[in-house]
CSV table of C-alpha atoms in Angstrom, one decimal:
chain,number,residue,atom,x,y,z
A,1,MET,CA,188.0,99.9,101.8
A,2,LEU,CA,186.2,101.5,98.9
A,3,ASP,CA,187.3,101.3,95.3
A,4,PRO,CA,189.0,104.5,94.0
A,5,GLN,CA,186.3,104.8,91.4
A,6,ILE,CA,183.7,104.7,94.1
A,7,ILE,CA,185.5,107.4,96.1
A,8,ALA,CA,185.8,109.6,93.0
A,9,THR,CA,182.1,109.2,92.2
A,10,ILE,CA,181.1,110.1,95.8
A,11,LYS,CA,183.3,113.2,95.7
A,12,SER,CA,181.7,114.2,92.4
A,13,THR,CA,178.3,114.4,94.1
A,14,ILE,CA,179.5,117.1,96.6
A,15,PRO,CA,178.2,120.0,94.5
A,16,LEU,CA,174.8,118.2,94.2
A,17,LEU,CA,174.6,117.7,97.9
A,18,GLU,CA,175.6,121.3,98.6
A,19,SER,CA,173.0,122.7,96.2
A,20,ALA,CA,170.3,120.6,97.7
A,21,GLY,CA,171.3,121.5,101.3
A,22,PRO,CA,169.1,120.4,104.3
A,23,ALA,CA,166.1,120.1,101.9
A,24,LEU,CA,167.7,116.8,101.0
A,25,THR,CA,167.5,115.4,104.5
A,26,GLN,CA,164.1,116.9,105.2
A,27,HIS,CA,162.8,115.0,102.1
A,28,PHE,CA,164.6,111.9,103.5
A,29,TYR,CA,162.9,112.0,106.9
A,30,GLN,CA,159.4,112.8,105.4
A,31,ARG,CA,159.8,109.8,103.1
A,32,MET,CA,161.0,107.5,105.8
A,33,PHE,CA,158.3,108.3,108.3
A,34,HIS,CA,155.7,108.0,105.6
A,35,HIS,CA,156.8,104.5,104.6
A,36,ASN,CA,158.0,103.4,108.1
A,37,PRO,CA,155.9,105.2,110.6
A,38,GLU,CA,157.1,102.8,113.3
A,39,LEU,CA,160.3,104.8,113.4
A,40,LYS,CA,158.4,107.7,114.9
A,41,ASP,CA,158.7,105.7,118.1
A,42,VAL,CA,162.5,105.9,117.8
A,43,PHE,CA,163.4,109.3,116.5
A,44,ASN,CA,162.9,112.5,118.5
A,45,LEU,CA,160.1,114.2,116.5
A,46,ALA,CA,160.7,117.5,118.3
A,47,HIS,CA,164.0,117.8,116.6
A,48,GLN,CA,162.3,117.1,113.3
A,49,HIS,CA,159.8,119.9,113.8
A,50,SER,CA,162.6,122.3,114.9
A,51,GLY,CA,164.6,121.5,111.8
A,52,GLY,CA,167.7,120.7,113.9
A,53,GLN,CA,167.9,117.0,113.0
A,54,PRO,CA,167.6,117.4,109.2
A,55,VAL,CA,170.4,120.0,109.4
A,56,ALA,CA,172.6,117.7,111.5
A,57,LEU,CA,172.1,114.8,109.2
A,58,PHE,CA,172.8,116.9,106.1
A,59,ASN,CA,176.1,118.1,107.7
A,60,ALA,CA,177.0,114.5,108.5
A,61,VAL,CA,176.3,113.3,105.0
A,62,ALA,CA,178.2,116.2,103.5
A,63,ALA,CA,181.1,115.6,105.8
A,64,TYR,CA,181.2,111.9,104.9
A,65,ALA,CA,181.3,112.8,101.2
A,66,ARG,CA,184.1,115.3,101.7
A,67,ASN,CA,186.2,112.9,103.8
A,68,ILE,CA,185.4,109.6,102.0
A,69,ASP,CA,189.1,109.2,101.3
A,70,ASN,CA,190.1,110.1,104.9
A,71,LEU,CA,187.6,108.4,107.2
A,72,GLY,CA,189.9,108.9,110.2
A,73,ALA,CA,188.8,112.5,110.2
A,74,LEU,CA,185.3,111.3,111.1
A,75,THR,CA,186.3,109.2,114.1
A,76,GLY,CA,185.0,111.7,116.6
A,77,ALA,CA,181.7,112.1,114.9
A,78,VAL,CA,181.2,108.4,114.6
A,79,GLU,CA,181.8,107.9,118.3
A,80,ARG,CA,179.4,110.7,119.2
A,81,ILE,CA,176.6,109.4,116.9
A,82,ALA,CA,177.2,105.7,118.0
A,83,HIS,CA,176.6,106.7,121.6
A,84,LYS,CA,173.4,108.6,120.6
A,85,HIS,CA,172.2,105.6,118.6
A,86,THR,CA,172.6,103.2,121.6
A,87,GLY,CA,170.5,105.6,123.6
A,88,PHE,CA,167.7,105.1,121.0
A,89,MET,CA,168.4,101.3,120.9
A,90,ILE,CA,169.1,101.4,117.1
A,91,GLN,CA,169.4,97.9,115.7
A,92,PRO,CA,171.3,96.6,112.6
A,93,GLU,CA,168.2,96.0,110.6
A,94,GLN,CA,167.2,99.6,110.9
A,95,TYR,CA,170.3,100.6,108.9
A,96,HIS,CA,168.8,98.8,105.9
A,97,ILE,CA,165.6,100.9,106.2
A,98,VAL,CA,167.6,104.1,106.4
A,99,GLY,CA,169.8,103.2,103.5
A,100,SER,CA,167.0,102.4,101.2
A,101,HIS,CA,165.3,105.7,101.9
A,102,LEU,CA,168.6,107.6,101.6
A,103,LEU,CA,169.2,106.2,98.1
A,104,ALA,CA,165.6,106.8,97.0
A,105,THR,CA,165.9,110.4,98.3
A,106,LEU,CA,169.1,111.0,96.3
A,107,LYS,CA,167.3,109.9,93.1
A,108,GLU,CA,164.0,111.8,93.8
A,109,VAL,CA,165.8,115.0,94.7
A,110,GLY,CA,168.6,114.8,92.2
A,111,GLY,CA,166.6,113.6,89.3
A,112,ASP,CA,168.5,113.0,86.1
A,113,ALA,CA,171.7,114.3,87.7
A,114,VAL,CA,171.8,111.0,89.8
A,115,SER,CA,172.9,108.2,87.5
A,116,ASP,CA,172.9,104.5,88.3
A,117,GLU,CA,176.7,104.8,88.8
A,118,ILE,CA,176.1,107.4,91.5
A,119,LEU,CA,173.4,105.4,93.2
A,120,TYR,CA,175.7,102.3,93.2
A,121,ALA,CA,178.6,104.4,94.7
A,122,TRP,CA,176.4,105.7,97.5
A,123,GLU,CA,175.1,102.2,98.2
A,124,GLN,CA,178.6,101.0,98.7
A,125,ALA,CA,179.6,104.0,100.7
A,126,TYR,CA,176.6,103.8,102.9
A,127,GLY,CA,177.1,100.1,103.4
A,128,LEU,CA,180.7,100.7,104.7
A,129,LEU,CA,179.5,103.4,107.1
A,130,ALA,CA,176.6,101.3,108.3
A,131,SER,CA,179.0,98.5,109.1
A,132,VAL,CA,181.3,100.8,111.1
A,133,PHE,CA,178.3,102.0,113.2
A,134,ILE,CA,176.8,98.6,113.7
A,135,GLY,CA,180.2,97.3,114.9
A,136,ARG,CA,180.9,100.1,117.3
A,137,GLU,CA,177.3,100.1,118.6
A,138,GLU,CA,177.5,96.4,119.3
A,139,GLN,CA,180.7,97.0,121.2
A,140,LEU,CA,179.0,99.6,123.4
A,141,TYR,CA,175.9,97.5,123.9
A,142,THR,CA,178.0,94.5,125.0
A,143,GLU,CA,180.4,96.5,127.2
A,144,ARG,CA,177.4,98.0,129.1
A,145,ALA,CA,175.6,94.6,129.4
A,146,GLU,CA,178.7,92.9,130.8
A,147,ALA,CA,179.8,95.6,133.2
A,148,LYS,CA,178.9,95.4,136.9
A,149,GLY,CA,175.4,96.7,137.3
A,150,GLY,CA,175.0,96.9,133.5
A,151,TRP,CA,172.2,95.9,131.2
A,152,ARG,CA,171.1,96.0,127.5
A,153,GLY,CA,168.0,97.8,126.2
A,154,ALA,CA,165.4,99.3,128.5
A,155,ARG,CA,165.4,98.5,132.3
A,156,ALA,CA,162.6,99.4,134.7
A,157,PHE,CA,163.5,102.2,137.2
A,158,ILE,CA,161.4,103.8,139.9
A,159,VAL,CA,161.3,107.5,140.7
A,160,ARG,CA,162.5,107.5,144.3
A,161,GLU,CA,162.7,111.2,144.6
A,162,LYS,CA,161.3,114.2,142.7
A,163,ARG,CA,162.3,117.6,143.8
A,164,VAL,CA,161.9,121.1,142.3
A,165,GLU,CA,165.3,122.7,142.0
A,166,SER,CA,164.3,126.0,140.4
A,167,GLU,CA,161.4,127.6,138.5
A,168,LEU,CA,162.4,125.6,135.5
A,169,ILE,CA,164.4,122.6,136.6
A,170,THR,CA,163.2,119.5,138.6
A,171,ASN,CA,165.4,116.6,139.9
A,172,PHE,CA,164.5,113.0,139.5
A,173,VAL,CA,166.4,110.3,141.4
A,174,LEU,CA,166.0,107.0,139.7
A,175,GLU,CA,166.6,103.5,141.2
A,176,PRO,CA,166.3,100.2,139.4
A,177,LYS,CA,163.0,98.3,140.2
A,178,ASP,CA,164.9,95.1,140.7
A,179,GLY,CA,167.0,96.6,143.5
A,180,GLN,CA,170.3,95.6,141.9
A,181,PRO,CA,173.3,97.9,141.4
A,182,VAL,CA,173.6,100.2,138.4
A,183,ILE,CA,176.6,100.6,136.1
A,184,ASP,CA,178.9,103.5,136.8
A,185,PHE,CA,179.1,106.3,134.2
A,186,VAL,CA,181.7,109.0,133.4
A,187,PRO,CA,180.5,112.5,134.4
A,188,GLY,CA,179.2,114.3,131.3
A,189,GLN,CA,177.2,111.3,130.1
A,190,TYR,CA,173.4,111.1,129.9
A,191,LEU,CA,170.5,108.7,130.4
A,192,SER,CA,167.9,107.9,127.8
A,193,LEU,CA,164.3,107.5,129.0
A,194,GLN,CA,161.7,105.7,126.9
A,195,LEU,CA,158.3,107.1,127.7
A,196,THR,CA,154.8,106.0,126.7
A,197,HIS,CA,151.7,107.9,127.9
A,198,PRO,CA,148.2,108.6,126.8
A,199,SER,CA,149.2,112.2,126.1
A,200,LEU,CA,151.9,111.2,123.6
A,201,ALA,CA,151.0,110.2,120.1
A,202,ASN,CA,154.2,108.0,119.9
A,203,THR,CA,156.7,106.4,122.2
A,204,GLU,CA,159.2,109.1,122.9
A,205,ILE,CA,162.9,108.7,123.8
A,206,ARG,CA,164.7,111.6,125.5
A,207,GLN,CA,168.2,112.0,126.7
A,208,TYR,CA,169.0,113.9,129.9
A,209,SER,CA,172.4,114.6,131.4
A,210,LEU,CA,173.3,112.9,134.7
A,211,SER,CA,173.7,115.6,137.3
A,212,ASP,CA,175.5,113.9,140.1
A,213,ALA,CA,178.6,111.7,140.6
A,214,PRO,CA,178.1,108.0,140.1
A,215,ASN,CA,177.2,106.0,143.3
A,216,GLY,CA,176.5,102.5,141.9
A,217,GLN,CA,172.9,102.4,143.2
A,218,SER,CA,170.9,105.3,141.6
A,219,TYR,CA,171.0,108.0,139.0
A,220,ARG,CA,170.0,111.6,139.1
A,221,ILE,CA,168.8,113.6,136.2
A,222,SER,CA,167.7,117.3,136.2
A,223,VAL,CA,165.0,118.2,133.6
A,224,LYS,CA,164.3,121.7,132.4
A,225,ARG,CA,160.6,122.4,131.6
A,226,GLU,CA,160.5,123.5,127.9
A,227,ALA,CA,157.6,125.8,127.0
A,228,ASN,CA,156.5,123.5,124.2
A,229,GLY,CA,158.2,120.3,125.3
A,230,GLN,CA,155.7,117.5,125.4
A,231,VAL,CA,158.1,115.2,127.3
A,232,SER,CA,159.6,117.7,129.7
A,233,ASN,CA,156.1,118.9,130.7
A,234,LEU,CA,155.0,115.3,131.1
A,235,LEU,CA,157.9,114.6,133.5
A,236,HIS,CA,157.2,117.8,135.5
A,237,ASP,CA,153.5,117.5,135.7
A,238,GLN,CA,152.6,113.9,135.5
A,239,ILE,CA,155.5,111.7,136.6
A,240,GLN,CA,155.5,111.3,140.4
A,241,GLN,CA,157.6,109.6,143.1
A,242,GLY,CA,157.0,105.9,142.8
A,243,ASP,CA,156.2,105.9,139.1
A,244,GLU,CA,158.1,103.5,136.8
A,245,LEU,CA,160.3,104.6,133.9
A,246,ALA,CA,162.1,102.6,131.2
A,247,VAL,CA,165.8,103.6,131.2
A,248,MET,CA,168.7,102.7,128.9
A,249,PRO,CA,172.3,102.5,130.1
A,250,PRO,CA,174.3,105.7,130.4
A,251,ALA,CA,175.9,106.9,127.2
A,252,GLY,CA,177.8,109.8,125.7
A,253,ASP,CA,181.3,110.8,124.6
A,254,PHE,CA,181.4,114.2,126.3
A,255,THR,CA,183.2,113.1,129.5
A,256,LEU,CA,185.5,114.4,132.2
A,257,THR,CA,189.0,113.3,131.2
A,258,ALA,CA,191.4,115.7,133.0
A,259,ASP,CA,193.8,113.9,135.4
A,260,ALA,CA,194.1,114.8,139.1
A,261,GLN,CA,196.9,117.3,138.4
A,262,THR,CA,195.1,119.3,135.7
A,263,PRO,CA,193.1,122.4,136.6
A,264,VAL,CA,189.5,122.3,135.5
A,265,VAL,CA,187.1,125.1,134.6
A,266,LEU,CA,183.4,124.2,134.3
A,267,LEU,CA,181.3,126.8,132.5
A,268,SER,CA,177.6,126.6,131.9
A,269,ALA,CA,174.4,128.6,131.1
A,270,GLY,CA,170.9,127.6,132.1
A,271,VAL,CA,170.3,123.9,132.2
A,272,GLY,CA,173.7,123.3,130.8
A,273,LEU,CA,174.9,123.1,134.3
A,274,THR,CA,173.6,119.5,134.7
A,275,PRO,CA,176.6,117.7,133.2
A,276,MET,CA,178.9,120.2,134.8
A,277,LEU,CA,177.5,119.4,138.3
A,278,ALA,CA,178.2,115.7,137.8
A,279,MET,CA,181.8,116.6,136.9
A,280,LEU,CA,182.1,118.9,139.9
A,281,ASN,CA,180.8,116.4,142.3
A,282,GLN,CA,183.1,113.7,140.9
A,283,LEU,CA,186.1,116.0,141.1
A,284,LEU,CA,185.4,116.8,144.7
A,285,ALA,CA,184.6,113.2,145.7
A,286,GLY,CA,187.9,112.2,144.1
A,287,GLU,CA,189.8,114.9,146.0
A,288,HIS,CA,191.0,116.5,142.8
A,289,GLN,CA,194.4,118.0,143.5
A,290,ALA,CA,194.4,120.9,141.1
A,291,GLU,CA,192.2,124.0,141.0
A,292,ILE,CA,188.6,123.8,140.1
A,293,ARG,CA,186.5,126.7,138.8
A,294,TRP,CA,182.7,126.9,138.5
A,295,LEU,CA,181.3,129.6,136.2
A,296,HIS,CA,177.6,129.8,135.6
A,297,ALA,CA,175.2,132.2,133.8
A,298,CYS,CA,171.5,132.3,133.9
A,299,GLU,CA,168.6,134.8,133.7
A,300,HIS,CA,168.0,135.5,137.4
A,301,GLY,CA,167.8,133.9,140.8
A,302,GLY,CA,164.4,132.2,140.2
A,303,VAL,CA,165.9,129.9,137.5
A,304,HIS,CA,169.3,129.5,139.2
A,305,ALA,CA,169.4,125.8,140.0
A,306,PHE,CA,171.7,124.2,142.6
A,307,ALA,CA,172.8,127.7,143.8
A,308,GLU,CA,172.9,126.6,147.5
A,309,GLU,CA,174.6,123.3,146.7
A,310,VAL,CA,177.4,124.9,144.8
A,311,ALA,CA,177.8,127.8,147.3
A,312,SER,CA,178.2,125.3,150.1
A,313,LYS,CA,180.8,123.3,148.2
A,314,SER,CA,182.7,126.4,147.3
A,315,ALA,CA,182.8,127.5,151.0
A,316,THR,CA,184.2,124.1,152.2
A,317,HIS,CA,186.6,123.2,149.4
A,318,PRO,CA,189.7,125.4,149.2
A,319,ARG,CA,190.6,124.5,145.6
A,320,LEU,CA,187.1,125.4,144.3
A,321,ALA,CA,186.0,129.0,143.4
A,322,ALA,CA,182.6,129.8,141.9
A,323,ARG,CA,181.3,132.9,140.1
A,324,THR,CA,177.8,133.6,138.7
A,325,TRP,CA,176.3,135.9,136.1
A,326,TYR,CA,172.7,137.0,136.0
A,327,ARG,CA,171.5,138.5,132.8
A,328,THR,CA,168.3,140.1,134.1
A,329,PRO,CA,168.6,140.1,137.9
A,330,ARG,CA,165.5,140.8,140.1
A,331,THR,CA,165.5,143.1,143.0
A,332,GLU,CA,165.6,140.2,145.5
A,333,ASP,CA,168.7,138.8,143.7
A,334,ALA,CA,171.0,141.6,144.8
A,335,SER,CA,173.4,139.4,146.9
A,336,HIS,CA,173.1,136.2,145.0
A,337,PHE,CA,175.3,136.8,141.9
A,338,ASP,CA,178.7,138.2,141.1
A,339,PHE,CA,178.2,139.8,137.6
A,340,HIS,CA,175.4,141.5,135.7
A,341,GLY,CA,175.0,140.5,132.0
A,342,THR,CA,176.5,137.6,130.0
A,343,MET,CA,179.6,135.6,130.9
A,344,ASP,CA,182.8,137.6,130.2
A,345,LEU,CA,185.9,135.7,131.1
A,346,GLU,CA,187.9,138.9,131.4
A,347,GLN,CA,185.9,139.6,134.6
A,348,VAL,CA,187.5,136.5,136.2
A,349,ASN,CA,190.8,136.6,134.5
A,350,ASP,CA,192.7,136.3,137.8
A,351,LEU,CA,190.7,133.1,138.6
A,352,LEU,CA,191.6,131.1,135.4
A,353,PRO,CA,194.5,128.8,136.1
A,354,ALA,CA,197.2,128.2,133.5
A,355,GLY,CA,197.0,124.9,131.6
A,356,ALA,CA,193.3,124.3,132.5
A,357,HIS,CA,190.9,122.2,130.6
A,358,TYR,CA,187.6,123.9,129.9
A,359,TYR,CA,184.3,122.0,129.8
A,360,PHE,CA,181.1,123.9,128.9
A,361,CYS,CA,177.5,123.4,128.1
A,362,GLY,CA,174.5,125.6,127.5
A,363,PRO,CA,172.5,127.3,124.6
A,364,THR,CA,174.4,127.4,121.3
A,365,GLY,CA,174.9,131.2,121.4
A,366,PHE,CA,176.5,130.9,124.9
A,367,MET,CA,178.8,128.1,123.8
A,368,GLN,CA,179.8,130.0,120.6
A,369,ALA,CA,180.7,133.0,122.8
A,370,ILE,CA,182.7,130.9,125.3
A,371,LYS,CA,184.6,129.1,122.6
A,372,SER,CA,185.4,132.4,120.9
A,373,GLN,CA,186.7,133.8,124.1
A,374,LEU,CA,188.8,130.8,124.8
A,375,VAL,CA,190.3,130.7,121.4
A,376,ALA,CA,191.1,134.5,121.7
A,377,ARG,CA,192.9,133.7,125.0
A,378,GLY,CA,195.1,131.1,123.2
A,379,VAL,CA,193.5,128.0,124.7
A,380,PRO,CA,194.3,125.1,122.3
A,381,ASN,CA,191.5,122.9,120.9
A,382,GLU,CA,192.6,119.9,122.9
A,383,ARG,CA,191.7,121.7,126.1
A,384,ILE,CA,188.3,122.8,124.9
A,385,HIS,CA,185.4,120.4,125.5
A,386,TYR,CA,181.7,121.0,125.0
A,387,GLU,CA,178.3,119.3,124.7
A,388,CYS,CA,175.3,120.2,122.6
A,389,PHE,CA,171.8,119.3,123.9
A,390,GLY,CA,170.0,117.9,120.9
A,391,PRO,CA,171.6,117.5,117.4
A,392,HIS,CA,175.3,118.3,117.4
A,393,GLN,CA,176.6,121.6,116.0
A,394,GLU,CA,180.1,122.7,115.3
A,395,LEU,CA,180.8,126.0,117.1
């Protein structure tokens, strides 16, 4: 626990943090990468360039300051970040590096407004938070290493199958090189890949949602080609069947938790359907007893991944109903979608079961619209679950 004076001092810095905004964390990352360039092999530099990671870190720092006297309010955020960290194989000694640059950033950005008392308070507060993360991350590392089929760190996997699923999405089925089993995961979780290649300036780690139910022997990820995505284009264009990839154990706190008697509605847009598909396949494999709804939106038929797979499942499972929206349908798409435009839940009002849990993933604008519609329909927060690809955002 922190001393009351420490808590009071941290809270007194909230106006300073808010006035600095994300410029504070941008300065932090620039400073850290300058002094510790080896960390470029750990952090996702694409999120640095987009500005998403500095904003996410600033929001986390500000939330910590605001809740320094009520750390229970941060439990969800700590769990989500701890899972992310294990995907990047963050180690305890790296917390010391981050802490030193954070304190130096506070002094360099805050100038005379940052006293020795403030620096001491933040040193103590950061130390407490670091110990929480280190402890939880060690638990996660240990649990995965000791589980059947589990491991710690990177493990060699072979690409056993590579298949184009749409104009933008390609499937990769990965099996361990040693031929041994793999740890099960909870649908909604992701795999972290560690990639080195002559085309990459640094080692890059990327996280991709698992897109099929667990089977104990292999994993499937489905990767969208991003226009300027170094790693996604590398996977699409260079990585072939038979190639070896370094893979970390499954992680993530966005998971399917509804029991067998609870209706489930899975909503997605674009590549956001990947964790939804793992959930769908698990529900069907487990003979889910309540109703299941699959609602998906995309641009047109050319980028509609898994269309035939979902249609086949919908035709053979009486509790499953699927509907699709195309925003800009092509002439040849005439019979392949249900609604034109963006997803409007009023159009499927009669399909939405009472008491359902809603799981959704996709672009931020889509998720904001879906959450707004669900709230307007009176769906309580405890039945609303979503995942952000990349740095987390509150909707």
